[in-house]
């Protein structure tokens, strides 16, 4: 029986850990799972809603670290996570993705000599100004088992001299959640509530510091949304950081003037967001996960960044990398609307969680 601490910290972690914990509970003779929530995200709409929607069990421990600088957040997680690892003595700690909590917990384990497995290992944007890229690089160096979502990730790790025996290509576990929840999401009334009809609307999400912490890119993106909203209505569930910046840069009036063609709304829970974007004709985002979720459902996606750590969504999916130039975003948006495409990366089949569990068992022997 393997005792495994599953770490979650921020919104994009919840949908990756839920299927793993669910599989561990189903395979209760082989696994004893614990869930530790660092509290990096703490708003009800950024956290609690996801536990409910994904049927994640109440965390066994909540570290309550909250917001702060990167150093503050990372250090706070380390200080509060260490005693838990010492007390629980797990066989494995499972960390996911690339948020500050991921790195902090991997570092604690590496120092204590506790084995750590990284889900979504090997992704690289090659942009070290992104905090997530630093988190990915260091977490992968420290992890004993690297569970990759796509073959490009294996190649990245091998190129960094990580031994092949530490790497396992298991596919994309976030897609397990997506497929598992699609039917439940159909019961959400979000489309009706927003008054969007059929599939004739676009959805946008934005939260990257490089896009929202400076007014210039944010204004360029807003101009593109303005033009796109002339063709189809745009729904914009805003991350708390983004809403704050729009207020700070006095852009709220401009956003309000675009209503009802552009509608800024509160962040949505997992099921409502799934219901909303799964019906959209176009998604614009700077998120990592949404590039993958749109690919899995064959929905055209524009990524408002200069690079992506998920190139497979471009080569084997529906994603287009467009940056933040107004004219480029608009042109590619209209082209993607007129010429949708469809294909699926290997092992994005809803079965990744069991492959992850098998990899842990094999590595244990
Ligand atoms: C974090 C992750 C990012 C991920 C994103 C998803 C890191 C380095 N970044 O970025 O990879 O894509 O989560 O959302 O870990 N805030 C709230 N309520 C919350 C959480 C945050 O109001 O529940 C506000 C706070 O003002 C906070 C700011 O958002 O200062 C940023 O939060 P933080 O966790 O530092 O980073 P994110 O931008 O959310």
Tab-separated table of C-alpha atoms and ligand atoms in Angstrom:
chain	number	residue	atom	x	y	z
A	1	UNK	CA	0.000	0.000	0.000
A	2	UNK	CA	1.437	3.345	-1.063
A	3	UNK	CA	0.775	6.423	1.018
A	4	UNK	CA	0.698	9.406	-1.332
A	5	UNK	CA	0.359	13.099	-0.516
A	6	UNK	CA	-1.343	14.875	-3.423
A	7	UNK	CA	-0.575	18.592	-3.436
A	8	UNK	CA	-2.926	21.248	-4.813
A	9	UNK	CA	-2.377	24.972	-4.605
A	10	UNK	CA	-3.931	27.003	-7.357
A	11	UNK	CA	-6.872	26.797	-9.728
A	12	UNK	CA	-5.134	24.904	-12.558
A	13	UNK	CA	-4.099	22.132	-10.144
A	14	UNK	CA	-7.529	20.964	-9.084
A	15	UNK	CA	-8.640	19.381	-12.358
A	16	UNK	CA	-5.334	17.509	-12.655
A	17	UNK	CA	-5.369	16.067	-9.145
A	18	UNK	CA	-9.080	15.137	-8.998
A	19	UNK	CA	-8.864	12.121	-11.352
A	20	UNK	CA	-5.712	10.887	-9.622
A	21	UNK	CA	-7.274	10.994	-6.153
A	22	UNK	CA	-10.420	9.391	-7.516
A	23	UNK	CA	-8.369	6.551	-9.039
A	24	UNK	CA	-6.443	6.097	-5.777
A	25	UNK	CA	-9.688	5.832	-3.818
A	26	UNK	CA	-10.977	3.295	-6.328
A	27	UNK	CA	-7.728	1.308	-5.954
A	28	UNK	CA	-7.816	1.518	-2.152
A	29	UNK	CA	-5.899	-1.734	-1.690
A	30	UNK	CA	-2.908	-0.251	-3.463
A	31	UNK	CA	-3.092	3.423	-2.467
A	32	UNK	CA	-3.797	5.576	0.577
A	33	UNK	CA	-4.169	9.134	-0.744
A	34	UNK	CA	-3.980	12.364	1.265
A	35	UNK	CA	-4.767	15.799	-0.165
A	36	UNK	CA	-2.860	18.893	0.953
A	37	UNK	CA	-4.126	22.304	-0.216
A	38	UNK	CA	-1.521	25.042	0.144
A	39	UNK	CA	-4.134	27.820	-0.133
A	40	UNK	CA	-2.253	29.730	-2.854
A	41	UNK	CA	-5.706	30.337	-4.336
A	42	UNK	CA	-8.290	30.983	-1.656
A	43	UNK	CA	-11.255	32.896	-3.146
A	44	UNK	CA	-14.368	30.706	-3.188
A	45	UNK	CA	-14.565	31.075	-6.962
A	46	UNK	CA	-10.888	30.180	-7.459
A	47	UNK	CA	-10.815	27.211	-5.101
A	48	UNK	CA	-13.882	25.907	-3.228
A	49	UNK	CA	-16.020	25.851	-6.375
A	50	UNK	CA	-13.535	23.421	-7.920
A	51	UNK	CA	-13.533	21.039	-4.973
A	52	UNK	CA	-17.304	20.879	-5.279
A	53	UNK	CA	-17.454	20.576	-9.067
A	54	UNK	CA	-14.715	17.950	-9.256
A	55	UNK	CA	-15.860	16.010	-6.186
A	56	UNK	CA	-12.421	16.409	-4.656
A	57	UNK	CA	-12.396	15.280	-1.018
A	58	UNK	CA	-11.926	17.962	1.651
A	59	UNK	CA	-8.191	18.509	1.990
A	60	UNK	CA	-6.585	16.588	4.845
A	61	UNK	CA	-4.508	19.701	5.486
A	62	UNK	CA	-4.989	23.329	4.443
A	63	UNK	CA	-1.863	25.479	4.669
A	64	UNK	CA	-3.604	28.823	4.139
A	65	UNK	CA	-0.632	30.622	2.604
A	66	UNK	CA	-2.598	33.127	0.454
A	67	UNK	CA	-1.129	35.844	-1.752
A	68	UNK	CA	2.342	37.366	-1.588
A	69	UNK	CA	5.509	37.821	-3.609
A	70	UNK	CA	6.949	34.728	-5.241
A	71	UNK	CA	9.559	34.392	-2.506
A	72	UNK	CA	6.986	34.871	0.240
A	73	UNK	CA	4.580	32.362	-1.266
A	74	UNK	CA	7.258	29.751	-1.960
A	75	UNK	CA	8.844	30.102	1.474
A	76	UNK	CA	5.492	29.997	3.279
A	77	UNK	CA	4.500	26.774	1.508
A	78	UNK	CA	7.860	25.198	2.339
A	79	UNK	CA	7.646	26.091	6.015
A	80	UNK	CA	4.125	24.764	6.406
A	81	UNK	CA	4.514	21.704	4.197
A	82	UNK	CA	7.687	20.338	5.803
A	83	UNK	CA	6.109	19.343	9.153
A	84	UNK	CA	3.309	17.538	7.314
A	85	UNK	CA	5.760	15.442	5.336
A	86	UNK	CA	7.743	14.698	8.491
A	87	UNK	CA	4.605	13.623	10.359
A	88	UNK	CA	2.984	11.608	7.557
A	89	UNK	CA	6.113	9.937	6.134
A	90	UNK	CA	4.526	9.354	2.698
A	91	UNK	CA	5.936	6.916	0.140
A	92	UNK	CA	5.372	9.534	-2.544
A	93	UNK	CA	4.444	13.194	-2.858
A	94	UNK	CA	2.637	14.050	-6.070
A	95	UNK	CA	2.926	17.599	-7.400
A	96	UNK	CA	1.270	18.929	-10.556
A	97	UNK	CA	1.849	21.685	-13.074
A	98	UNK	CA	3.982	24.748	-12.579
A	99	UNK	CA	2.625	26.996	-9.849
A	100	UNK	CA	4.661	28.243	-6.898
A	101	UNK	CA	3.158	25.571	-4.634
A	102	UNK	CA	4.447	22.849	-6.997
A	103	UNK	CA	8.028	24.012	-6.776
A	104	UNK	CA	7.886	24.661	-3.029
A	105	UNK	CA	6.628	21.166	-2.185
A	106	UNK	CA	9.051	19.453	-4.567
A	107	UNK	CA	11.915	21.302	-2.897
A	108	UNK	CA	10.796	20.263	0.585
A	109	UNK	CA	10.673	16.613	-0.496
A	110	UNK	CA	14.031	16.707	-2.236
A	111	UNK	CA	15.649	18.024	0.954
A	112	UNK	CA	13.921	15.436	3.145
A	113	UNK	CA	14.726	12.567	0.813
A	114	UNK	CA	11.037	11.843	0.180
A	115	UNK	CA	10.168	10.701	-3.313
A	116	UNK	CA	8.357	13.194	-5.469
A	117	UNK	CA	6.522	12.605	-8.736
A	118	UNK	CA	5.715	15.496	-11.079
A	119	UNK	CA	2.571	15.377	-13.196
A	120	UNK	CA	2.789	17.467	-16.373
A	121	UNK	CA	6.570	17.266	-16.394
A	122	UNK	CA	8.747	18.377	-19.277
A	123	UNK	CA	6.752	21.308	-20.663
A	124	UNK	CA	8.983	24.217	-21.693
A	125	UNK	CA	8.167	27.651	-23.051
A	126	UNK	CA	11.897	28.527	-23.126
A	127	UNK	CA	10.895	31.878	-21.650
A	128	UNK	CA	12.553	32.375	-18.283
A	129	UNK	CA	10.702	35.628	-17.649
A	130	UNK	CA	7.685	33.396	-16.954
A	131	UNK	CA	7.610	32.380	-13.284
A	132	UNK	CA	6.063	29.073	-14.319
A	133	UNK	CA	9.058	28.219	-16.519
A	134	UNK	CA	11.396	28.538	-13.530
A	135	UNK	CA	9.021	26.382	-11.491
A	136	UNK	CA	8.931	23.733	-14.236
A	137	UNK	CA	12.710	23.615	-14.710
A	138	UNK	CA	13.505	23.257	-11.023
A	139	UNK	CA	10.654	20.869	-10.201
A	140	UNK	CA	11.714	18.525	-13.008
A	141	UNK	CA	15.329	18.521	-11.838
A	142	UNK	CA	14.211	17.579	-8.321
A	143	UNK	CA	11.594	14.958	-9.132
A	144	UNK	CA	12.193	11.201	-8.969
A	145	UNK	CA	9.434	10.412	-11.445
A	146	UNK	CA	8.533	12.646	-14.373
A	147	UNK	CA	5.058	11.994	-15.738
A	148	UNK	CA	4.733	13.645	-19.130
A	149	UNK	CA	1.610	14.644	-21.099
A	150	UNK	CA	3.125	14.629	-24.591
A	151	UNK	CA	6.179	13.269	-26.459
A	152	UNK	CA	7.713	16.755	-26.823
A	153	UNK	CA	7.952	16.872	-23.023
A	154	UNK	CA	10.026	13.634	-22.999
A	155	UNK	CA	12.366	15.178	-25.552
A	156	UNK	CA	12.776	18.343	-23.483
A	157	UNK	CA	13.704	16.324	-20.393
A	158	UNK	CA	16.180	14.120	-22.245
A	159	UNK	CA	17.791	17.252	-23.708
A	160	UNK	CA	18.306	18.454	-20.110
A	161	UNK	CA	20.123	15.202	-19.316
A	162	UNK	CA	17.383	13.778	-17.147
A	163	UNK	CA	17.784	9.981	-17.205
A	164	UNK	CA	15.223	8.159	-19.348
A	165	UNK	CA	14.297	5.781	-16.499
A	166	UNK	CA	12.843	8.711	-14.537
A	167	UNK	CA	10.502	9.681	-17.402
A	168	UNK	CA	7.095	8.143	-18.134
A	169	UNK	CA	4.796	9.329	-20.927
A	170	UNK	CA	1.338	8.952	-19.393
A	171	UNK	CA	-0.771	11.414	-21.406
A	172	UNK	CA	-2.822	14.357	-20.250
A	173	UNK	CA	-4.612	13.828	-16.945
A	174	UNK	CA	-6.517	17.104	-17.215
A	175	UNK	CA	-8.372	15.557	-20.126
A	176	UNK	CA	-9.501	12.756	-17.760
A	177	UNK	CA	-11.391	15.426	-15.796
A	178	UNK	CA	-12.742	17.010	-18.937
A	179	UNK	CA	-14.231	13.796	-20.317
A	180	UNK	CA	-15.462	12.673	-16.891
A	181	UNK	CA	-17.340	15.918	-16.258
A	182	UNK	CA	-18.755	16.748	-19.708
A	183	UNK	CA	-22.111	15.179	-19.017
A	184	UNK	CA	-22.525	16.842	-15.615
A	185	UNK	CA	-21.518	20.143	-17.177
A	186	UNK	CA	-24.455	19.845	-19.577
A	187	UNK	CA	-26.728	20.517	-16.623
A	188	UNK	CA	-25.174	23.923	-16.023
A	189	UNK	CA	-27.473	26.790	-16.966
A	190	UNK	CA	-24.607	29.195	-17.636
A	191	UNK	CA	-25.361	29.717	-21.333
A	192	UNK	CA	-29.009	30.430	-20.609
A	193	UNK	CA	-28.027	32.704	-17.724
A	194	UNK	CA	-25.781	34.743	-20.002
A	195	UNK	CA	-28.287	34.689	-22.822
A	196	UNK	CA	-25.850	33.233	-25.378
A	197	UNK	CA	-27.487	31.302	-28.140
A	198	UNK	CA	-26.261	28.182	-29.929
A	199	UNK	CA	-22.510	28.323	-30.428
A	200	UNK	CA	-22.326	31.840	-31.704
A	201	UNK	CA	-20.068	33.425	-29.118
A	202	UNK	CA	-16.443	33.682	-28.049
A	203	UNK	CA	-14.903	33.210	-24.592
A	204	UNK	CA	-11.795	34.996	-23.351
A	205	UNK	CA	-9.626	34.487	-20.262
A	206	UNK	CA	-6.569	36.516	-19.280
A	207	UNK	CA	-4.351	36.485	-16.216
A	208	UNK	CA	-0.640	36.317	-17.165
A	209	UNK	CA	1.358	39.105	-15.551
A	210	UNK	CA	2.953	39.844	-18.966
A	211	UNK	CA	-0.505	40.581	-20.400
A	212	UNK	CA	-2.313	42.275	-17.559
A	213	UNK	CA	0.248	43.927	-15.280
A	214	UNK	CA	1.162	46.455	-17.974
A	215	UNK	CA	-1.511	48.600	-19.644
A	216	UNK	CA	-0.074	48.448	-23.206
A	217	UNK	CA	-0.680	44.723	-23.972
A	218	UNK	CA	-3.957	44.813	-22.087
A	219	UNK	CA	-5.179	47.707	-24.242
A	220	UNK	CA	-4.032	46.004	-27.456
A	221	UNK	CA	-5.943	42.864	-26.484
A	222	UNK	CA	-8.998	44.927	-25.586
A	223	UNK	CA	-8.924	46.560	-29.028
A	224	UNK	CA	-8.887	43.119	-30.655
A	225	UNK	CA	-11.800	41.987	-28.473
A	226	UNK	CA	-13.657	45.109	-29.529
A	227	UNK	CA	-13.358	44.096	-33.199
A	228	UNK	CA	-14.132	40.438	-32.589
A	229	UNK	CA	-17.224	41.421	-30.584
A	230	UNK	CA	-18.580	43.139	-33.684
A	231	UNK	CA	-18.794	39.676	-35.274
A	232	UNK	CA	-19.865	37.582	-32.280
A	233	UNK	CA	-20.534	38.268	-28.590
A	234	UNK	CA	-17.572	37.790	-26.240
A	235	UNK	CA	-17.840	36.493	-22.668
A	236	UNK	CA	-14.892	37.344	-20.412
A	237	UNK	CA	-14.724	35.617	-16.990
A	238	UNK	CA	-12.044	37.713	-15.301
A	239	UNK	CA	-9.350	36.442	-12.914
A	240	UNK	CA	-9.173	38.654	-9.768
A	241	UNK	CA	-5.769	39.968	-10.845
A	242	UNK	CA	-7.122	41.021	-14.254
A	243	UNK	CA	-10.155	42.766	-12.830
A	244	UNK	CA	-7.916	44.698	-10.445
A	245	UNK	CA	-5.622	45.789	-13.275
A	246	UNK	CA	-8.524	46.888	-15.489
A	247	UNK	CA	-9.665	49.087	-12.622
A	248	UNK	CA	-6.158	50.431	-11.948
A	249	UNK	CA	-5.582	51.331	-15.609
A	250	UNK	CA	-9.025	53.003	-15.843
A	251	UNK	CA	-10.085	50.529	-18.520
A	252	UNK	CA	-13.338	49.510	-16.878
A	253	UNK	CA	-15.315	52.242	-18.638
A	254	UNK	CA	-14.032	51.064	-21.991
A	255	UNK	CA	-15.032	47.512	-21.141
A	256	UNK	CA	-18.457	48.653	-19.917
A	257	UNK	CA	-19.029	50.617	-23.130
A	258	UNK	CA	-18.711	47.377	-25.106
A	259	UNK	CA	-21.569	45.680	-23.247
A	260	UNK	CA	-23.568	43.672	-24.073
A	261	UNK	CA	-21.346	42.526	-26.998
A	262	UNK	CA	-18.444	42.069	-24.550
A	263	UNK	CA	-19.381	40.917	-21.065
A	264	UNK	CA	-17.013	40.861	-18.136
A	265	UNK	CA	-18.167	38.332	-15.544
A	266	UNK	CA	-16.785	36.749	-12.352
A	267	UNK	CA	-14.481	33.700	-12.610
A	268	UNK	CA	-16.535	30.545	-13.196
A	269	UNK	CA	-16.403	27.160	-11.501
A	270	UNK	CA	-15.212	24.111	-13.435
A	271	UNK	CA	-18.588	22.874	-14.664
A	272	UNK	CA	-19.929	26.294	-15.656
A	273	UNK	CA	-16.712	27.146	-17.464
A	274	UNK	CA	-16.692	23.792	-19.238
A	275	UNK	CA	-20.300	24.269	-20.302
A	276	UNK	CA	-19.541	27.783	-21.502
A	277	UNK	CA	-16.357	27.212	-23.510
A	278	UNK	CA	-17.447	23.847	-24.891
A	279	UNK	CA	-20.211	25.644	-26.775
A	280	UNK	CA	-18.077	28.520	-28.022
A	281	UNK	CA	-17.051	29.113	-31.602
A	282	UNK	CA	-13.755	30.647	-30.514
A	283	UNK	CA	-11.670	30.869	-27.341
A	284	UNK	CA	-8.967	33.444	-26.659
A	285	UNK	CA	-6.710	32.834	-23.689
A	286	UNK	CA	-3.294	33.157	-22.085
A	287	UNK	CA	-3.896	30.112	-19.883
A	288	UNK	CA	-1.913	26.908	-20.276
A	289	UNK	CA	-4.697	24.448	-19.555
A	290	UNK	CA	-7.306	26.031	-21.786
A	291	UNK	CA	-5.043	25.554	-24.810
A	292	UNK	CA	-5.296	21.837	-24.060
A	293	UNK	CA	-8.983	21.707	-23.185
A	294	UNK	CA	-9.956	23.454	-26.423
A	295	UNK	CA	-7.780	21.029	-28.390
A	296	UNK	CA	-9.496	18.081	-26.699
A	297	UNK	CA	-12.904	19.435	-27.777
A	298	UNK	CA	-11.811	20.732	-31.216
A	299	UNK	CA	-12.636	24.347	-30.425
A	300	UNK	CA	-10.521	26.972	-32.188
A	301	UNK	CA	-8.197	28.633	-29.659
A	302	UNK	CA	-6.026	31.737	-29.914
A	303	UNK	CA	-3.218	31.933	-27.381
A	304	UNK	CA	-2.410	35.543	-26.526
A	305	UNK	CA	1.265	34.925	-25.800
A	306	UNK	CA	4.571	34.945	-27.662
A	307	UNK	CA	5.354	31.314	-26.812
A	308	UNK	CA	3.739	28.189	-25.485
A	309	UNK	CA	5.004	25.273	-23.400
A	310	UNK	CA	2.287	23.214	-25.081
A	311	UNK	CA	3.347	23.088	-28.764
A	312	UNK	CA	1.409	19.865	-29.275
A	313	UNK	CA	-1.820	21.898	-29.143
A	314	UNK	CA	-0.591	23.667	-32.269
A	315	UNK	CA	0.852	20.668	-34.137
A	316	UNK	CA	-1.921	18.242	-33.099
A	317	UNK	CA	-4.727	20.549	-32.073
A	318	UNK	CA	-6.727	23.704	-32.567
A	319	UNK	CA	-4.382	26.247	-31.029
A	320	UNK	CA	-2.843	29.315	-32.712
A	321	UNK	CA	-0.103	31.369	-31.099
A	322	UNK	CA	-0.917	35.024	-31.809
A	323	UNK	CA	0.841	37.267	-29.271
A	324	UNK	CA	-0.824	40.550	-28.343
A	325	UNK	CA	-0.835	42.540	-31.586
A	326	UNK	CA	-4.360	43.801	-32.284
A	327	UNK	CA	-4.290	43.245	-36.043
A	328	UNK	CA	-2.797	39.731	-35.740
A	329	UNK	CA	-5.301	38.623	-33.112
A	330	UNK	CA	-8.201	39.895	-35.184
A	331	UNK	CA	-6.973	38.391	-38.463
A	332	UNK	CA	-6.246	34.954	-36.981
A	333	UNK	CA	-9.546	34.990	-35.075
A	334	UNK	CA	-11.544	35.546	-38.241
A	335	UNK	CA	-9.485	32.962	-40.125
A	336	UNK	CA	-9.947	30.356	-37.364
A	337	UNK	CA	-13.698	31.015	-37.352
A	338	UNK	CA	-13.836	30.466	-41.103
A	339	UNK	CA	-11.482	27.424	-41.195
A	340	UNK	CA	-11.838	25.300	-38.030
A	341	UNK	CA	-9.622	22.208	-37.724
A	342	UNK	CA	-9.608	19.052	-35.657
A	343	UNK	CA	-7.116	16.448	-34.348
A	344	UNK	CA	-6.119	14.908	-31.011
A	345	UNK	CA	-2.678	14.330	-29.422
A	346	UNK	CA	-1.789	10.741	-28.415
A	347	UNK	CA	-2.888	9.490	-24.967
A	348	UNK	CA	-5.339	12.307	-24.393
A	349	UNK	CA	-7.901	9.597	-23.849
A	350	UNK	CA	-9.256	10.066	-20.323
A	351	UNK	CA	-7.141	7.187	-18.926
A	352	UNK	CA	-4.035	9.045	-17.771
A	353	UNK	CA	-4.770	8.771	-14.033
A	354	UNK	CA	-4.514	4.966	-14.016
A	355	UNK	CA	-1.280	5.142	-16.007
A	356	UNK	CA	0.071	7.533	-13.358
A	357	UNK	CA	-0.842	5.114	-10.565
A	358	UNK	CA	0.748	2.221	-12.431
A	359	UNK	CA	3.923	4.239	-12.925
A	360	UNK	CA	4.107	4.915	-9.165
A	361	UNK	CA	3.702	1.215	-8.390
A	362	UNK	CA	6.329	0.168	-10.921
A	363	UNK	CA	8.800	2.761	-9.706
A	364	UNK	CA	8.230	1.599	-6.118
A	365	UNK	CA	9.255	-1.998	-6.866
B	1	LIG	C1	-1.163	31.372	-10.510
B	1	LIG	C2	-0.034	30.587	-11.168
B	1	LIG	C3	-0.280	30.496	-12.667
B	1	LIG	C4	-1.656	29.945	-12.962
B	1	LIG	C5	-2.686	30.820	-12.254
B	1	LIG	C6	-4.111	30.337	-12.518
B	1	LIG	C7	2.185	30.834	-10.122
B	1	LIG	C8	3.526	31.405	-10.306
B	1	LIG	N1	1.252	31.236	-10.989
B	1	LIG	O1	-1.084	32.704	-11.000
B	1	LIG	O2	0.681	29.631	-13.233
B	1	LIG	O3	-1.886	29.943	-14.351
B	1	LIG	O4	-2.402	30.774	-10.849
B	1	LIG	O5	-5.051	31.195	-11.991
B	1	LIG	O6	1.994	30.035	-9.242
B	1	LIG	N2	-5.939	36.372	-6.087
B	1	LIG	C9	-7.148	36.521	-5.493
B	1	LIG	N3	-7.790	35.420	-5.047
B	1	LIG	C10	-7.265	34.171	-5.182
B	1	LIG	C11	-6.012	34.025	-5.770
B	1	LIG	C12	-5.360	35.122	-6.240
B	1	LIG	O7	-7.663	37.628	-5.368
B	1	LIG	O8	-7.911	33.195	-4.751
B	1	LIG	C13	-5.236	37.559	-6.598
B	1	LIG	C14	-4.322	38.121	-5.537
B	1	LIG	O9	-4.412	39.487	-5.598
B	1	LIG	C15	-2.959	37.666	-5.981
B	1	LIG	C16	-3.105	37.604	-7.475
B	1	LIG	O10	-4.467	37.226	-7.714
B	1	LIG	O11	-1.952	38.529	-5.562
B	1	LIG	C17	-2.201	36.598	-8.100
B	1	LIG	O12	-2.341	35.313	-7.474
B	1	LIG	P1	-1.116	34.270	-7.464
B	1	LIG	O13	-1.518	32.997	-6.847
B	1	LIG	O14	0.095	34.943	-6.934
B	1	LIG	O15	-0.823	34.055	-8.998
B	1	LIG	P2	-1.817	33.887	-10.241
B	1	LIG	O16	-1.675	35.098	-11.097
B	1	LIG	O17	-3.186	33.495	-9.832
